[in-house]
Amino acid sequence: MLAGCASTNGSVRQPSEPETVASEKALILPPPGGPAIVSVVETRRGNGVEQMLSLYTSSSVPGQNFLKVQFYGASGSNPGAGGASYKMISERGIFREAFAAAPGVAMARNNTFLQNSYGSFAYASGRSRAGDTCLYGWQQIRSSQAAHTQARNFGMIQVRLRLCDARASERQLLSVMYGYTVTGTLNGEIWNPYGEVKGADEVLGRVGSPVYPDDGGHRTSAIEIGYEPAPALRRQPRQVKAPVTAPMPAPIGVRVPLPDPAFETPAANTQPMPAPGSVQQAARAGGITVPSPDCIGDAAMTAACRR
């Protein structure tokens, strides 16, 4: 009885249930530029941890966009929590997940071999009746069987991505599978999911193996040795343009016309004055009576001037 009482200390333990954590504690992140993280729900397992990231959704397809990551490691890493089943991705199981994630959308698997920074991955895609594009991608990050040794490289990370968008294309949605980043890790080399780190290229630092700066550093693209300086260019004298003068404004006011040259008599001053009688006779011939200078004043009343 005393032993039984000693083993019970009366402490309160909260069972491991899903809980919301801050976005800064996400173990996986979408690429820069989105989609944005709405919330992060974390579930701790006896042999790892699982996080479900709800992403921004703009689609008429029922459901929420998400990025899900599962870490599988040592048993007992989270005491008090039940362990997750350690199983590989199967073709039948992944199709059930894809159709459940995008209900009502005819999803078709893409058979092209694809690979991102973490290895190979696959996806299925389709379009809804409203024209929305949906994508369901999956990836299993695990070292190869050849990398498994007695005490390392046994961990595994599984990733799921569900995206439906009313305006994005399939290629735009696929870019998220290439751009996401796994920020979490499993402690200990025994649970390393990536395998052995790839060493540097064997030609680095080796004599007789030049590396060129062009074409991505490919060793097959030789560089030209030596160069001939280009001739110096002679500077042309700068041409100064003549200032453009504005036309004179038109005069303001009434314009007085010049006399007509046809009526000018430049030789009038050199000719002798005609006799008074001849002027009077010429004026009468034209139908106009012009009085003689002798008929001005009192002489105008004489009989000669009245004619």
CSV table of C-alpha atoms in Angstrom, one decimal:
chain,number,residue,atom,x,y,z
A,1,MET,CA,0.0,0.0,0.0
A,2,LEU,CA,2.8,2.4,0.8
A,3,ALA,CA,4.5,1.6,-2.5
A,4,GLY,CA,1.3,2.4,-4.3
A,5,CYS,CA,0.9,5.7,-2.6
A,6,ALA,CA,4.5,6.7,-3.3
A,7,SER,CA,4.0,6.1,-7.1
A,8,THR,CA,1.1,8.6,-7.3
A,9,ASN,CA,2.1,12.3,-6.9
A,10,GLY,CA,-1.3,13.8,-7.9
A,11,SER,CA,0.1,15.8,-10.8
A,12,VAL,CA,-2.2,16.9,-13.6
A,13,ARG,CA,-1.3,16.0,-17.2
A,14,GLN,CA,-3.1,17.4,-20.2
A,15,PRO,CA,-3.5,14.8,-23.0
A,16,SER,CA,-1.8,15.6,-26.3
A,17,GLU,CA,-4.5,17.1,-28.5
A,18,PRO,CA,-4.3,19.4,-31.5
A,19,GLU,CA,-3.5,22.9,-30.5
A,20,THR,CA,-3.1,26.2,-32.4
A,21,VAL,CA,0.5,27.6,-32.5
A,22,ALA,CA,1.9,30.8,-33.9
A,23,SER,CA,2.8,31.0,-37.5
A,24,GLU,CA,6.4,31.6,-36.5
A,25,LYS,CA,6.5,28.0,-35.1
A,26,ALA,CA,5.5,26.4,-38.4
A,27,LEU,CA,7.8,23.5,-39.3
A,28,ILE,CA,7.1,24.1,-43.0
A,29,LEU,CA,6.6,27.3,-44.9
A,30,PRO,CA,5.0,28.1,-48.3
A,31,PRO,CA,7.2,30.0,-50.8
A,32,PRO,CA,7.8,33.7,-50.6
A,33,GLY,CA,4.8,35.6,-52.0
A,34,GLY,CA,2.2,33.1,-50.8
A,35,PRO,CA,-0.2,31.7,-50.3
A,36,ALA,CA,-0.5,33.3,-46.9
A,37,ILE,CA,-0.7,31.2,-43.7
A,38,VAL,CA,-4.1,31.6,-42.0
A,39,SER,CA,-3.5,29.3,-39.0
A,40,VAL,CA,-1.2,26.5,-37.8
A,41,VAL,CA,-2.6,23.5,-35.9
A,42,GLU,CA,-0.1,21.1,-34.3
A,43,THR,CA,-0.6,17.6,-33.1
A,44,ARG,CA,2.2,15.8,-31.2
A,45,ARG,CA,2.6,12.1,-31.6
A,46,GLY,CA,4.5,9.5,-29.6
A,47,ASN,CA,6.9,9.2,-32.5
A,48,GLY,CA,6.9,12.6,-34.0
A,49,VAL,CA,4.8,15.7,-34.7
A,50,GLU,CA,2.2,16.8,-37.3
A,51,GLN,CA,1.3,20.3,-38.4
A,52,MET,CA,-1.6,21.4,-40.6
A,53,LEU,CA,-1.1,24.9,-42.1
A,54,SER,CA,-4.4,26.5,-43.3
A,55,LEU,CA,-3.7,28.7,-46.3
A,56,TYR,CA,-5.5,31.5,-48.0
A,57,THR,CA,-8.3,30.2,-50.2
A,58,SER,CA,-10.1,31.9,-53.1
A,59,SER,CA,-12.2,29.2,-54.7
A,60,SER,CA,-15.8,27.9,-54.9
A,61,VAL,CA,-14.7,24.3,-54.3
A,62,PRO,CA,-15.6,23.2,-50.8
A,63,GLY,CA,-12.7,22.9,-48.4
A,64,GLN,CA,-9.7,24.8,-47.2
A,65,ASN,CA,-6.3,25.1,-48.9
A,66,PHE,CA,-3.6,23.5,-46.7
A,67,LEU,CA,0.0,22.5,-46.4
A,68,LYS,CA,0.5,19.5,-44.1
A,69,VAL,CA,3.7,18.1,-42.8
A,70,GLN,CA,4.4,14.9,-40.7
A,71,PHE,CA,7.6,14.1,-39.0
A,72,TYR,CA,8.2,10.4,-38.1
A,73,GLY,CA,11.1,9.7,-35.7
A,74,ALA,CA,11.9,7.9,-32.5
A,75,SER,CA,9.2,6.2,-30.5
A,76,GLY,CA,8.7,8.0,-27.2
A,77,SER,CA,9.8,11.4,-28.4
A,78,ASN,CA,6.6,12.9,-27.1
A,79,PRO,CA,5.6,11.0,-24.0
A,80,GLY,CA,1.9,10.6,-23.3
A,81,ALA,CA,0.9,10.9,-26.9
A,82,GLY,CA,-0.2,8.0,-29.2
A,83,GLY,CA,2.2,7.1,-32.0
A,84,ALA,CA,1.4,7.7,-35.6
A,85,SER,CA,1.4,4.8,-38.0
A,86,TYR,CA,4.7,4.5,-39.8
A,87,LYS,CA,3.6,3.8,-43.4
A,88,MET,CA,4.7,4.6,-46.9
A,89,ILE,CA,2.7,6.4,-49.5
A,90,SER,CA,0.5,4.1,-51.5
A,91,GLU,CA,-1.1,4.8,-54.9
A,92,ARG,CA,-4.6,3.8,-53.7
A,93,GLY,CA,-4.4,5.8,-50.5
A,94,ILE,CA,-3.1,9.0,-52.1
A,95,PHE,CA,-6.0,9.0,-54.6
A,96,ARG,CA,-8.5,8.8,-51.8
A,97,GLU,CA,-6.8,11.7,-50.1
A,98,ALA,CA,-6.9,13.8,-53.4
A,99,PHE,CA,-10.6,13.2,-54.0
A,100,ALA,CA,-11.5,13.9,-50.4
A,101,ALA,CA,-9.4,17.2,-50.4
A,102,ALA,CA,-11.2,18.5,-53.5
A,103,PRO,CA,-14.8,17.1,-53.5
A,104,GLY,CA,-16.6,17.2,-56.9
A,105,VAL,CA,-13.4,17.8,-58.9
A,106,ALA,CA,-12.2,15.1,-61.3
A,107,MET,CA,-8.6,14.8,-60.3
A,108,ALA,CA,-6.1,13.2,-62.7
A,109,ARG,CA,-2.6,12.1,-61.7
A,110,ASN,CA,0.3,13.6,-63.6
A,111,ASN,CA,2.8,11.0,-64.8
A,112,THR,CA,5.8,13.3,-65.4
A,113,PHE,CA,8.8,12.7,-63.1
A,114,LEU,CA,9.3,15.9,-61.1
A,115,GLN,CA,11.8,16.8,-58.4
A,116,ASN,CA,12.4,19.7,-56.1
A,117,SER,CA,15.1,20.5,-53.6
A,118,TYR,CA,14.0,17.6,-51.3
A,119,GLY,CA,13.7,14.9,-54.0
A,120,SER,CA,11.0,13.5,-56.2
A,121,PHE,CA,7.3,14.4,-55.8
A,122,ALA,CA,4.0,13.8,-57.6
A,123,TYR,CA,0.7,15.6,-57.9
A,124,ALA,CA,-2.9,15.3,-59.3
A,125,SER,CA,-4.9,18.2,-60.7
A,126,GLY,CA,-8.3,19.0,-62.2
A,127,ARG,CA,-10.8,21.7,-62.8
A,128,SER,CA,-14.2,22.2,-61.2
A,129,ARG,CA,-17.4,22.9,-63.0
A,130,ALA,CA,-17.1,26.6,-62.1
A,131,GLY,CA,-13.6,26.7,-63.7
A,132,ASP,CA,-11.5,26.6,-60.6
A,133,THR,CA,-8.1,24.8,-60.8
A,134,CYS,CA,-7.2,22.3,-58.1
A,135,LEU,CA,-4.0,20.6,-57.2
A,136,TYR,CA,-3.1,18.0,-54.7
A,137,GLY,CA,0.6,17.3,-54.3
A,138,TRP,CA,2.5,14.8,-52.1
A,139,GLN,CA,6.1,14.1,-51.2
A,140,GLN,CA,7.9,11.6,-49.0
A,141,ILE,CA,11.3,12.8,-47.8
A,142,ARG,CA,13.4,9.8,-46.8
A,143,SER,CA,16.9,8.6,-47.3
A,144,SER,CA,17.5,5.7,-49.7
A,145,GLN,CA,17.8,2.2,-48.5
A,146,ALA,CA,21.5,2.3,-49.3
A,147,ALA,CA,22.0,5.1,-46.9
A,148,HIS,CA,20.4,3.2,-44.0
A,149,THR,CA,23.1,2.1,-41.6
A,150,GLN,CA,23.0,0.6,-38.1
A,151,ALA,CA,22.5,3.9,-36.3
A,152,ARG,CA,21.4,6.7,-38.7
A,153,ASN,CA,19.1,7.9,-41.5
A,154,PHE,CA,15.8,6.3,-40.4
A,155,GLY,CA,13.6,9.4,-40.1
A,156,MET,CA,10.9,10.4,-42.6
A,157,ILE,CA,9.0,13.5,-43.5
A,158,GLN,CA,5.7,13.4,-45.5
A,159,VAL,CA,4.2,16.5,-47.1
A,160,ARG,CA,0.7,17.1,-48.5
A,161,LEU,CA,-0.5,20.2,-50.4
A,162,ARG,CA,-4.0,21.1,-51.4
A,163,LEU,CA,-4.6,24.2,-53.5
A,164,CYS,CA,-7.8,25.3,-55.3
A,165,ASP,CA,-7.9,28.8,-56.9
A,166,ALA,CA,-10.4,30.5,-59.1
A,167,ARG,CA,-7.8,32.6,-61.0
A,168,ALA,CA,-4.5,30.6,-60.9
A,169,SER,CA,-3.3,28.1,-63.5
A,170,GLU,CA,-2.0,24.6,-62.8
A,171,ARG,CA,1.6,25.8,-63.3
A,172,GLN,CA,1.2,28.6,-60.8
A,173,LEU,CA,-0.2,26.2,-58.2
A,174,LEU,CA,2.6,23.7,-59.0
A,175,SER,CA,5.2,26.3,-58.1
A,176,VAL,CA,4.3,26.0,-54.4
A,177,MET,CA,5.5,22.4,-54.5
A,178,TYR,CA,8.9,23.6,-55.8
A,179,GLY,CA,9.1,26.6,-53.4
A,180,TYR,CA,8.1,25.4,-50.0
A,181,THR,CA,10.7,25.1,-47.2
A,182,VAL,CA,11.0,22.5,-44.4
A,183,THR,CA,12.2,24.4,-41.3
A,184,GLY,CA,11.8,21.6,-38.8
A,185,THR,CA,14.2,18.7,-38.1
A,186,LEU,CA,14.4,15.4,-36.2
A,187,ASN,CA,17.0,15.3,-33.4
A,188,GLY,CA,19.9,12.8,-33.8
A,189,GLU,CA,21.7,11.4,-36.8
A,190,ILE,CA,19.7,8.2,-36.4
A,191,TRP,CA,16.5,9.9,-37.5
A,192,ASN,CA,18.0,12.0,-40.3
A,193,PRO,CA,15.5,11.9,-43.1
A,194,TYR,CA,17.8,13.3,-45.8
A,195,GLY,CA,20.5,10.7,-45.8
A,196,GLU,CA,24.1,11.5,-46.3
A,197,VAL,CA,25.1,15.0,-47.3
A,198,LYS,CA,26.2,15.2,-50.9
A,199,GLY,CA,29.9,16.1,-51.1
A,200,ALA,CA,31.4,18.8,-53.2
A,201,ASP,CA,32.3,18.2,-56.8
A,202,GLU,CA,35.5,16.2,-57.0
A,203,VAL,CA,37.1,18.6,-59.4
A,204,LEU,CA,37.0,21.5,-57.0
A,205,GLY,CA,40.5,22.4,-56.0
A,206,ARG,CA,42.1,19.8,-58.3
A,207,VAL,CA,44.9,20.9,-60.7
A,208,GLY,CA,44.0,20.8,-64.4
A,209,SER,CA,40.2,21.2,-63.9
A,210,PRO,CA,39.4,24.9,-64.6
A,211,VAL,CA,35.9,26.2,-63.7
A,212,TYR,CA,34.6,29.0,-65.9
A,213,PRO,CA,32.2,31.7,-64.9
A,214,ASP,CA,29.8,31.5,-67.8
A,215,ASP,CA,27.1,29.0,-68.6
A,216,GLY,CA,26.5,28.2,-65.0
A,217,GLY,CA,30.2,27.2,-64.4
A,218,HIS,CA,30.1,24.3,-66.8
A,219,ARG,CA,33.6,22.9,-67.3
A,220,THR,CA,32.9,22.2,-71.0
A,221,SER,CA,32.6,25.8,-72.0
A,222,ALA,CA,36.1,27.1,-72.5
A,223,ILE,CA,37.0,30.7,-72.2
A,224,GLU,CA,39.0,32.7,-74.8
A,225,ILE,CA,42.5,33.5,-73.7
A,226,GLY,CA,43.8,37.0,-74.3
A,227,TYR,CA,42.0,39.9,-75.8
A,228,GLU,CA,42.7,42.9,-78.0
A,229,PRO,CA,41.6,46.3,-76.6
A,230,ALA,CA,39.0,48.0,-78.6
A,231,PRO,CA,40.1,51.3,-80.4
A,232,ALA,CA,39.3,54.4,-78.5
A,233,LEU,CA,36.4,56.3,-79.8
A,234,ARG,CA,37.0,59.9,-80.9
A,235,ARG,CA,34.7,62.3,-79.3
A,236,GLN,CA,32.8,64.4,-81.9
A,237,PRO,CA,32.6,68.1,-81.3
A,238,ARG,CA,29.5,69.2,-79.9
A,239,GLN,CA,27.3,71.1,-82.4
A,240,VAL,CA,25.7,74.2,-81.0
A,241,LYS,CA,22.4,75.0,-82.6
A,242,ALA,CA,21.6,78.5,-83.6
A,243,PRO,CA,19.0,80.1,-81.5
A,244,VAL,CA,15.6,80.1,-82.9
A,245,THR,CA,14.1,83.6,-83.2
A,246,ALA,CA,10.4,84.0,-82.9
A,247,PRO,CA,8.7,85.9,-85.7
A,248,MET,CA,7.7,89.5,-85.2
A,249,PRO,CA,4.2,89.9,-84.0
A,250,ALA,CA,1.7,91.6,-86.4
A,251,PRO,CA,1.1,95.3,-85.8
A,252,ILE,CA,-1.9,96.1,-83.8
A,253,GLY,CA,-4.3,98.8,-85.1
A,254,VAL,CA,-5.7,100.0,-88.4
A,255,ARG,CA,-3.4,99.4,-91.4
A,256,VAL,CA,-3.2,102.4,-93.8
A,257,PRO,CA,-2.5,101.2,-97.4
A,258,LEU,CA,0.3,102.9,-99.4
A,259,PRO,CA,-0.6,105.0,-102.4
A,260,ASP,CA,-1.0,103.1,-105.7
A,261,PRO,CA,2.1,103.5,-107.9
A,262,ALA,CA,-0.1,104.0,-110.9
A,263,PHE,CA,-1.2,107.4,-109.7
A,264,GLU,CA,2.3,108.7,-108.9
A,265,THR,CA,3.5,111.5,-111.3
A,266,PRO,CA,7.3,111.9,-110.6
A,267,ALA,CA,7.7,114.2,-113.6
A,268,ALA,CA,5.0,116.6,-112.6
A,269,ASN,CA,7.5,119.1,-111.0
A,270,THR,CA,9.6,119.3,-114.2
A,271,GLN,CA,6.7,120.2,-116.5
A,272,PRO,CA,5.5,123.9,-116.9
A,273,MET,CA,2.2,124.8,-115.5
A,274,PRO,CA,-0.6,124.9,-118.1
A,275,ALA,CA,-2.3,128.1,-119.0
A,276,PRO,CA,-5.5,128.9,-117.1
A,277,GLY,CA,-7.5,128.6,-120.2
A,278,SER,CA,-6.2,125.3,-121.2
A,279,VAL,CA,-6.9,123.8,-117.8
A,280,GLN,CA,-10.5,125.1,-118.0
A,281,GLN,CA,-10.9,123.6,-121.5
A,282,ALA,CA,-9.5,120.3,-120.4
A,283,ALA,CA,-11.8,120.1,-117.4
A,284,ARG,CA,-14.8,120.9,-119.6
A,285,ALA,CA,-13.8,118.1,-122.0
A,286,GLY,CA,-13.9,115.7,-119.1
A,287,GLY,CA,-17.4,116.9,-118.1
A,288,ILE,CA,-16.2,118.7,-115.0
A,289,THR,CA,-16.2,122.6,-114.8
A,290,VAL,CA,-13.1,123.9,-113.0
A,291,PRO,CA,-13.1,127.7,-112.5
A,292,SER,CA,-10.1,129.6,-113.7
A,293,PRO,CA,-7.8,131.4,-111.2
A,294,ASP,CA,-8.8,134.7,-112.9
A,295,CYS,CA,-12.4,134.1,-111.8
A,296,ILE,CA,-11.8,134.1,-108.1
A,297,GLY,CA,-13.1,136.8,-105.9
A,298,ASP,CA,-14.8,139.9,-107.4
A,299,ALA,CA,-13.9,138.8,-110.9
A,300,ALA,CA,-16.1,135.8,-110.7
A,301,MET,CA,-19.1,138.1,-111.5
A,302,THR,CA,-17.7,139.2,-114.9
A,303,ALA,CA,-19.2,138.0,-118.1
A,304,ALA,CA,-16.1,136.1,-119.1
A,305,CYS,CA,-16.2,134.0,-115.9
A,306,ARG,CA,-19.9,133.2,-116.3
A,307,ARG,CA,-19.4,131.4,-119.6
